Amino acid sequence: MTAPMDVPSSAPEAQPGAVLTGAGGSIQGRSLRQIAWLRLKRDRVAMAGGVVVAVLVLAALAAGVLDKLFGLIPTTAFNQDLIDPDLQIPKGAFGGISLAHPLGIEPTSGRDLLARIFAGSWISLLIAFLATMLSVVIGTLMGVVAGYFGGWVDTLISRLMDVFLAFPLLVFALALAGVVPDNAFGLSGDVLRIALLIFIIGFFNWPYIGRIIRGQTLSLREREFVDAAKSLGARQPYILFRELLPNLAAPILVYSTLLIPTNILFEAALSFLGVGVRPPTPTWGGMLSDAAHYYQIDPEFMLVPGLAIFVTVLAFNLFGDGLRDALDPRAR
Amino acid sequence: MTFLDVRDLRVHFPTDDGLVRSVDGLSYRLERGKTLGIVGESGSGKSVSSLAVLGLHKRARISGEIWLDGEELVGADEEHVRGLRGKKMAMIFQDPLSAMHPYYTVGQQIVEAYRIHHRVSKAVARKHAIEMLDRVGIPQPNSRVDDYPHQFSGGMRQRAMIAMALSCDPELLIADEPTTALDVTVQAQILDLIRDLQREFGSAVVIITHDLGVVAELADDILVMYGGRCVENGPSTEIFDNPQHPYTWGLLGSMPRLDRERSERLMPIKGTPPSLINVPSGCAFHPRCAYAELVGGACGYEVPQLREVGGGHQVACHLSQEQRHRVWHTEIEPNL
Ligand SMILES: Nc1ncnc2c1ncn2[C@@H]1O[C@H](COP(=O)(O)OP(=O)(O)OP(=O)(O)O)[C@@H](O)[C@H]1O
Ligand code: SF4
Ligand SMILES: [Mg+2]
């Protein structure tokens, strides 16, 4: 029923229609969501990022379905005939690029790189998305509660944020991923590793968004419509979730699109360090790690997952930046 | 039993600069079906005292007593007071645009207000919302109910705000400068509306304003506030026909009148409103008062207490009754 993305909370007096003039057409009744969309459309870089993000997400979804449900992606076809038996690297130039294998094949195993990048995409994105969601949910909840109630609640949550931010996350991740057995919490195999990565990446990152949301809530709670709602007898949950939260949608959205690429990188780093999803399940970070052994004799192998990560992270960042500019009237 | 009985209300805000004494010993009474006008300059504590009645202050030190329909509200259970808000008492805010949520339609906001106190379906509440909009004089309420606040004009927004505040038939309605943001003709319409609705609902109404003209016809009683205190109160007729406090004289003198040129106004109040952190000693008005010399020194060090001057009329001023009469009849009234 609400339009949570209508206005960024940073617009001090939300007066839709009053922000943009000169774009032609009638201003009357144009919501800030439309204004933001107009701005976004004119931002070519952000739009390009958005298109790449959309393609990547669709591809990852498709890959997840094709790979997991139908086993259609030939990630386990070992093309030994294409591997140089002496050097263990692909025959032919540029890592064995051919029509059948447009991105080449892996050294030694001879598996198709495109297939593995494709199959790895959904794991990378899934972990990044869910970890981001976890951070955003915890961060938003903590931030809103701290900002709205203030006092000792705020002090407690703020100190908790400090503790989390001071946490040596990478070390902890390495240790935790090392000690968790192959079967735990009723999960096993890839599912367990994915859940573990989501937890590690998501659970410790919430203070960043928590701080942003706390600050926004601090100023929002002084807005008159909060007093007005109270004067009519509104209950706390209504004020928190129906009055304040819609105003926080914009910063939450922007922060999420900017957190996803960070999490993709983090997941790749963990996989690279060998505590991510285990082989033979392909992940971009894991492939990069494999490629490290060959970089002198077969650099193309390293280039492929490296570029995949780079393009994805860049696209998300460009899109997120554009979104922030579009939603924030002051960012000009 | 008095419906609303405020006794020695104090609302102080601890800040980094010191204690802000926004309201410092305010008392008044209001019966059902009556209207009280609270008048004073910007910063005199009008809004703060009203928000205190509704229990909406977060970081304030509040003392004194607020009796509503026989119930003490100061220090009462927070959840209990919340249940009273909206149903027993409600407030019309000065600026409806910022008091309404920008993302919800006017209808949705009235529906929510109604459903806080009534367990009814959204459809039923929506019918009620349309009825309320009709009642406050919004044309085509059936379609306007789905408009957002920013699609309404200022006057219509104020009407919608009133509809929202009245959606649960509150017995006490506090209108905080309900017309300040509106132009003169719309002002009159809104005031008429409030009066009509009050007759219809029989509620007690507090109207807050810095303009005596606004409450001239509406209020049964008037309370003049200065620096967080009451300096004069009494029946409306008394305040207009026989005002006794120099500050009230100033308010009357600076009242815009249709039959006079602006330049002819008798006496705009000189000086600026007092600091509420370092409230002037004695009578808070003394740095700006033209009659302090008549008293001698007392104005500067002795706080004048409210004293009855007859007919339910009270004044806090060191001038003697005889002095006040003389000044009013010879210097002020002829020039108004
Ligand atoms: N939360 C607060 N913390 C500190 N000081 C406050 C707070 N709220 C109000 N004040 C101070 O209390 C004083 C009285 O404010 P109030 O809003 O009641 O004035 P008012 O009479 O309603 O004026 P206006 O006509 O401008 O609305 C002001 O000086 C204001 O700065
Ligand atoms: S007490 Fe003194 S300063 Fe205050 S209003 Fe009366 S005459 Fe003026
Ligand atoms: Mg006010």
XYZ file of N, CA and C in Angstrom, chain A residues 67-197:
393
model
N 21.910 -25.607 -13.741
C 22.954 -26.412 -13.123
C 22.397 -27.322 -12.040
N 21.666 -26.731 -11.112
C 21.230 -27.497 -9.944
C 20.065 -28.426 -10.271
N 19.114 -27.931 -11.060
C 17.918 -28.733 -11.290
C 18.097 -29.733 -12.416
N 18.796 -29.313 -13.459
C 18.843 -30.180 -14.635
C 20.238 -30.714 -14.940
N 21.227 -30.216 -14.222
C 22.581 -30.691 -14.479
C 23.016 -30.468 -15.918
N 22.523 -29.405 -16.500
C 22.751 -29.197 -17.929
C 24.075 -28.524 -18.246
N 24.699 -27.938 -17.218
C 25.927 -27.221 -17.512
C 27.106 -28.185 -17.404
N 27.889 -28.305 -18.495
C 28.930 -29.335 -18.548
C 30.151 -28.965 -17.725
N 29.963 -28.775 -16.409
C 31.109 -28.369 -15.594
C 32.021 -29.544 -15.301
N 31.545 -30.748 -15.531
C 32.370 -31.906 -15.166
C 32.826 -32.699 -16.390
N 32.772 -32.033 -17.555
C 33.301 -32.696 -18.750
C 34.803 -32.427 -18.805
N 35.561 -33.464 -18.624
C 37.016 -33.287 -18.629
C 37.550 -33.508 -20.040
N 37.855 -32.405 -20.697
C 38.288 -32.505 -22.090
C 39.790 -32.786 -22.158
N 40.145 -34.007 -21.776
C 41.568 -34.338 -21.714
C 42.242 -34.292 -23.086
N 41.436 -34.464 -24.144
C 42.016 -34.437 -25.494
C 42.537 -33.060 -25.853
N 42.071 -32.019 -25.138
C 42.504 -30.667 -25.474
C 43.654 -30.191 -24.599
N 44.105 -31.048 -23.697
C 45.168 -30.663 -22.776
C 46.498 -31.217 -23.275
N 47.473 -30.347 -23.268
C 48.821 -30.783 -23.627
C 49.321 -31.739 -22.551
N 49.553 -32.998 -22.885
C 49.875 -33.984 -21.853
C 51.177 -33.685 -21.107
N 52.104 -32.951 -21.729
C 53.371 -32.672 -21.047
C 53.257 -31.494 -20.093
N 52.735 -30.349 -20.637
C 52.703 -29.122 -19.832
C 51.457 -29.028 -18.951
N 50.463 -29.859 -19.228
C 49.181 -29.800 -18.519
C 48.419 -28.506 -18.790
N 48.798 -27.770 -19.855
C 48.016 -26.578 -20.168
C 47.259 -26.839 -21.462
N 46.209 -25.992 -21.687
C 45.385 -26.216 -22.878
C 46.213 -26.101 -24.146
N 45.863 -26.954 -25.141
C 46.483 -26.817 -26.447
C 45.939 -25.557 -27.103
N 46.683 -24.973 -28.005
C 46.214 -23.792 -28.726
C 46.491 -22.523 -27.942
N 46.231 -21.394 -28.662
C 46.561 -20.098 -28.083
C 45.506 -19.656 -27.069
N 45.864 -18.704 -26.240
C 44.952 -18.051 -25.292
C 44.125 -19.031 -24.478
N 44.781 -19.950 -23.875
C 44.081 -20.858 -22.976
C 43.099 -21.768 -23.668
N 43.334 -22.036 -24.897
C 42.508 -23.016 -25.590
C 41.167 -22.492 -26.047
N 41.123 -21.199 -26.373
C 39.871 -20.622 -26.853
C 39.501 -21.231 -28.197
N 38.259 -21.651 -28.293
C 37.771 -22.204 -29.555
C 36.270 -21.977 -29.612
N 35.660 -22.350 -30.701
C 34.217 -22.174 -30.819
C 33.487 -22.970 -29.742
N 33.955 -24.151 -29.494
C 33.297 -25.002 -28.509
C 33.550 -24.497 -27.094
N 34.693 -23.834 -26.900
C 35.039 -23.327 -25.573
C 35.441 -21.863 -25.686
N 34.441 -20.968 -25.741
C 34.737 -19.552 -26.050
C 35.665 -18.878 -25.041
N 35.681 -19.338 -23.818
C 36.597 -18.732 -22.851
C 37.786 -19.640 -22.555
N 37.885 -20.695 -23.325
C 39.000 -21.601 -23.103
C 38.659 -22.686 -22.102
N 39.690 -23.472 -21.754
C 39.481 -24.555 -20.791
C 40.520 -24.468 -19.681
N 40.218 -25.160 -18.615
C 41.138 -25.173 -17.484
C 42.379 -25.983 -17.817
N 43.507 -25.574 -17.320
C 44.677 -26.432 -17.447
C 44.437 -27.720 -16.642
N 45.172 -28.747 -16.956
C 45.114 -30.040 -16.265
C 43.765 -30.753 -16.417
N 42.677 -30.147 -15.850
C 41.408 -30.865 -15.856
C 40.717 -30.793 -17.214
N 40.906 -29.685 -17.906
C 40.292 -29.534 -19.211
C 38.822 -29.163 -19.169
N 38.326 -28.688 -18.009
C 36.911 -28.311 -17.942
C 36.684 -26.968 -18.639
N 35.474 -26.814 -19.201
C 35.149 -25.600 -19.946
C 35.028 -24.412 -18.996
N 35.735 -23.324 -19.280
C 35.749 -22.170 -18.381
C 34.430 -21.418 -18.372
N 33.837 -21.240 -19.531
C 32.561 -20.516 -19.592
C 31.520 -21.222 -18.723
N 31.489 -22.540 -18.868
C 30.518 -23.312 -18.082
C 30.759 -23.119 -16.593
N 32.025 -23.096 -16.206
C 32.310 -22.964 -14.780
C 32.055 -21.544 -14.261
N 32.365 -20.564 -15.078
C 32.054 -19.176 -14.691
C 30.548 -19.019 -14.521
N 29.842 -19.565 -15.493
C 28.388 -19.501 -15.501
C 27.837 -20.185 -14.247
N 28.313 -21.399 -14.016
C 27.811 -22.155 -12.873
C 28.235 -21.511 -11.554
N 29.384 -20.821 -11.572
C 29.850 -20.195 -10.341
C 29.112 -18.905 -10.023
N 28.526 -18.312 -11.077
C 27.916 -16.990 -10.883
C 26.802 -17.033 -9.850
N 25.981 -18.066 -9.904
C 24.832 -18.031 -9.002
C 25.259 -18.197 -7.560
N 26.342 -18.950 -7.337
C 26.788 -19.101 -5.952
C 27.332 -17.774 -5.421
N 28.143 -17.113 -6.241
C 28.690 -15.822 -5.818
C 27.575 -14.825 -5.525
N 26.641 -14.712 -6.463
C 25.586 -13.724 -6.292
C 24.646 -14.110 -5.156
N 24.339 -15.395 -5.072
C 23.433 -15.829 -4.008
C 24.015 -15.484 -2.642
N 25.291 -15.827 -2.459
C 25.918 -15.552 -1.165
C 25.947 -14.045 -0.908
N 26.331 -13.288 -1.939
C 26.413 -11.836 -1.757
C 25.045 -11.248 -1.439
N 24.015 -11.697 -2.164
C 22.668 -11.159 -1.943
C 22.164 -11.493 -0.544
N 22.246 -12.769 -0.193
C 21.678 -13.170 1.092
C 22.477 -12.582 2.251
N 23.791 -12.520 2.096
C 24.595 -11.911 3.155
C 24.223 -10.437 3.301
N 24.021 -9.763 2.169
C 23.616 -8.363 2.218
C 22.271 -8.226 2.913
N 21.357 -9.117 2.549
C 20.042 -9.044 3.183
C 20.153 -9.218 4.695
N 20.979 -10.177 5.084
C 21.152 -10.421 6.518
C 21.684 -9.154 7.213
N 22.720 -8.562 6.619
C 23.280 -7.334 7.207
C 22.233 -6.231 7.258
N 21.500 -6.099 6.163
C 20.549 -4.995 6.074
C 19.420 -5.174 7.081
N 18.940 -6.406 7.219
C 17.845 -6.636 8.161
C 18.308 -6.359 9.591
N 19.444 -6.946 9.959
C 19.927 -6.723 11.327
C 20.266 -5.246 11.528
N 20.990 -4.667 10.554
C 21.427 -3.276 10.677
C 20.254 -2.314 10.771
N 19.248 -2.549 9.936
C 18.095 -1.654 9.952
C 17.369 -1.744 11.286
N 17.155 -2.976 11.717
C 16.437 -3.172 12.975
C 17.181 -2.500 14.133
N 18.471 -2.786 14.221
C 19.278 -2.225 15.304
C 19.340 -0.706 15.184
N 19.533 -0.219 13.971
C 19.653 1.225 13.758
C 18.379 1.963 14.118
N 17.257 1.420 13.676
C 15.978 2.078 13.960
C 15.715 2.084 15.461
N 15.942 0.943 16.088
C 15.677 0.848 17.529
C 16.598 1.799 18.306
N 17.894 1.783 17.948
C 18.843 2.655 18.649
C 18.470 4.123 18.452
N 18.189 4.487 17.209
C 17.905 5.886 16.916
C 16.586 6.346 17.506
N 15.610 5.474 17.477
C 14.287 5.904 17.910
C 14.178 5.962 19.427
N 14.690 4.929 20.094
C 14.514 4.899 21.541
C 15.578 5.698 22.278
N 16.776 5.795 21.688
C 17.818 6.591 22.331
C 18.180 6.028 23.699
N 18.742 6.893 24.541
C 19.034 6.517 25.920
C 19.955 5.315 26.022
N 19.698 4.466 26.991
C 20.604 3.339 27.223
C 20.519 2.315 26.098
N 19.361 2.223 25.452
C 19.222 1.295 24.319
C 20.214 1.688 23.231
N 20.240 2.987 22.953
C 21.148 3.517 21.942
C 22.607 3.261 22.333
N 22.917 3.561 23.587
C 24.287 3.349 24.064
C 24.699 1.899 23.893
N 23.813 0.997 24.308
C 24.113 -0.431 24.233
C 24.364 -0.852 22.784
N 23.446 -0.485 21.901
C 23.568 -0.910 20.501
C 24.792 -0.262 19.848
N 25.039 0.994 20.186
C 26.196 1.662 19.596
C 27.505 1.001 20.017
N 27.580 0.604 21.299
C 28.791 -0.085 21.754
C 28.934 -1.430 21.053
N 27.787 -2.097 20.887
C 27.783 -3.385 20.197
C 28.327 -3.213 18.779
N 27.927 -2.131 18.138
C 28.419 -1.844 16.787
C 29.936 -1.682 16.811
N 30.413 -0.949 17.806
C 31.862 -0.750 17.913
C 32.577 -2.083 18.030
N 32.007 -2.955 18.874
C 32.630 -4.261 19.076
C 32.686 -5.027 17.757
N 31.552 -5.037 17.051
C 31.510 -5.768 15.792
C 32.482 -5.187 14.770
N 32.573 -3.863 14.755
C 33.446 -3.224 13.772
C 34.915 -3.492 14.084
N 35.202 -3.700 15.365
C 36.592 -3.940 15.749
C 36.967 -5.409 15.575
N 35.987 -6.222 15.181
C 36.192 -7.660 15.085
C 37.141 -8.002 13.941
N 38.156 -8.840 14.198
C 39.036 -9.268 13.097
C 38.317 -10.308 12.247
N 37.494 -9.829 11.349
C 36.543 -10.677 10.647
C 37.222 -11.761 9.819
N 38.258 -11.374 9.078
C 38.875 -12.338 8.167
C 39.480 -13.503 8.943
N 40.168 -13.146 10.019
C 40.784 -14.178 10.851
C 39.706 -15.097 11.412
N 38.651 -14.478 11.896
C 37.552 -15.250 12.462
C 36.943 -16.163 11.398
N 36.764 -15.616 10.201
C 36.165 -16.403 9.130
C 37.030 -17.612 8.813
N 38.324 -17.380 8.718
C 39.239 -18.480 8.412
C 39.159 -19.557 9.489
N 39.133 -19.093 10.741
C 39.104 -20.040 11.842
C 37.789 -20.811 11.855
N 36.701 -20.079 11.738
C 35.382 -20.703 11.837
C 35.178 -21.701 10.698
N 35.500 -21.258 9.483
C 35.297 -22.137 8.343
C 36.161 -23.381 8.481
N 37.281 -23.242 9.173
C 38.147 -24.380 9.369
C 37.598 -25.390 10.367
N 36.939 -24.906 11.414
C 36.510 -25.831 12.454
C 35.144 -26.448 12.207
N 34.310 -25.780 11.425
C 32.975 -26.344 11.208
C 33.103 -27.654 10.427
N 32.544 -28.737 10.961
C 32.669 -30.040 10.294
C 31.832 -30.100 9.012
N 31.934 -31.216 8.327
C 31.212 -31.329 7.067
C 29.708 -31.436 7.265
N 29.313 -31.889 8.440
C 27.892 -31.919 8.761
C 27.659 -31.099 10.023
N 26.826 -30.093 9.900
C 26.521 -29.294 11.076
C 25.172 -28.627 10.882
N 24.505 -28.378 11.999
C 23.199 -27.709 11.976
C 22.230 -28.395 11.009
N 22.362 -29.695 10.839
C 21.457 -30.405 9.944
C 21.729 -30.131 8.477
N 22.833 -29.455 8.188
C 23.175 -29.173 6.799
C 24.477 -29.882 6.465
N 24.680 -30.045 5.171
C 25.958 -30.642 4.794
C 26.349 -30.187 3.399
N 27.570 -30.475 3.029
C 28.053 -30.196 1.677
C 27.982 -28.720 1.323
N 27.660 -28.432 0.060
C 27.613 -27.058 -0.438
C 26.644 -26.196 0.358
N 25.487 -26.787 0.708
C 24.477 -26.001 1.416
C 25.051 -25.464 2.722
N 25.755 -26.328 3.430
C 26.352 -25.902 4.695
C 27.388 -24.803 4.460
N 28.254 -25.004 3.464
C 29.289 -23.997 3.206
C 28.667 -22.669 2.811
N 27.640 -22.736 1.973
C 26.995 -21.488 1.536
C 26.361 -20.785 2.730
N 25.651 -21.556 3.554
C 25.011 -20.968 4.732
C 26.059 -20.340 5.645
N 27.172 -21.044 5.786
C 28.240 -20.553 6.652
C 28.808 -19.235 6.127
N 29.028 -19.187 4.809
C 29.566 -17.957 4.214
C 28.593 -16.799 4.375
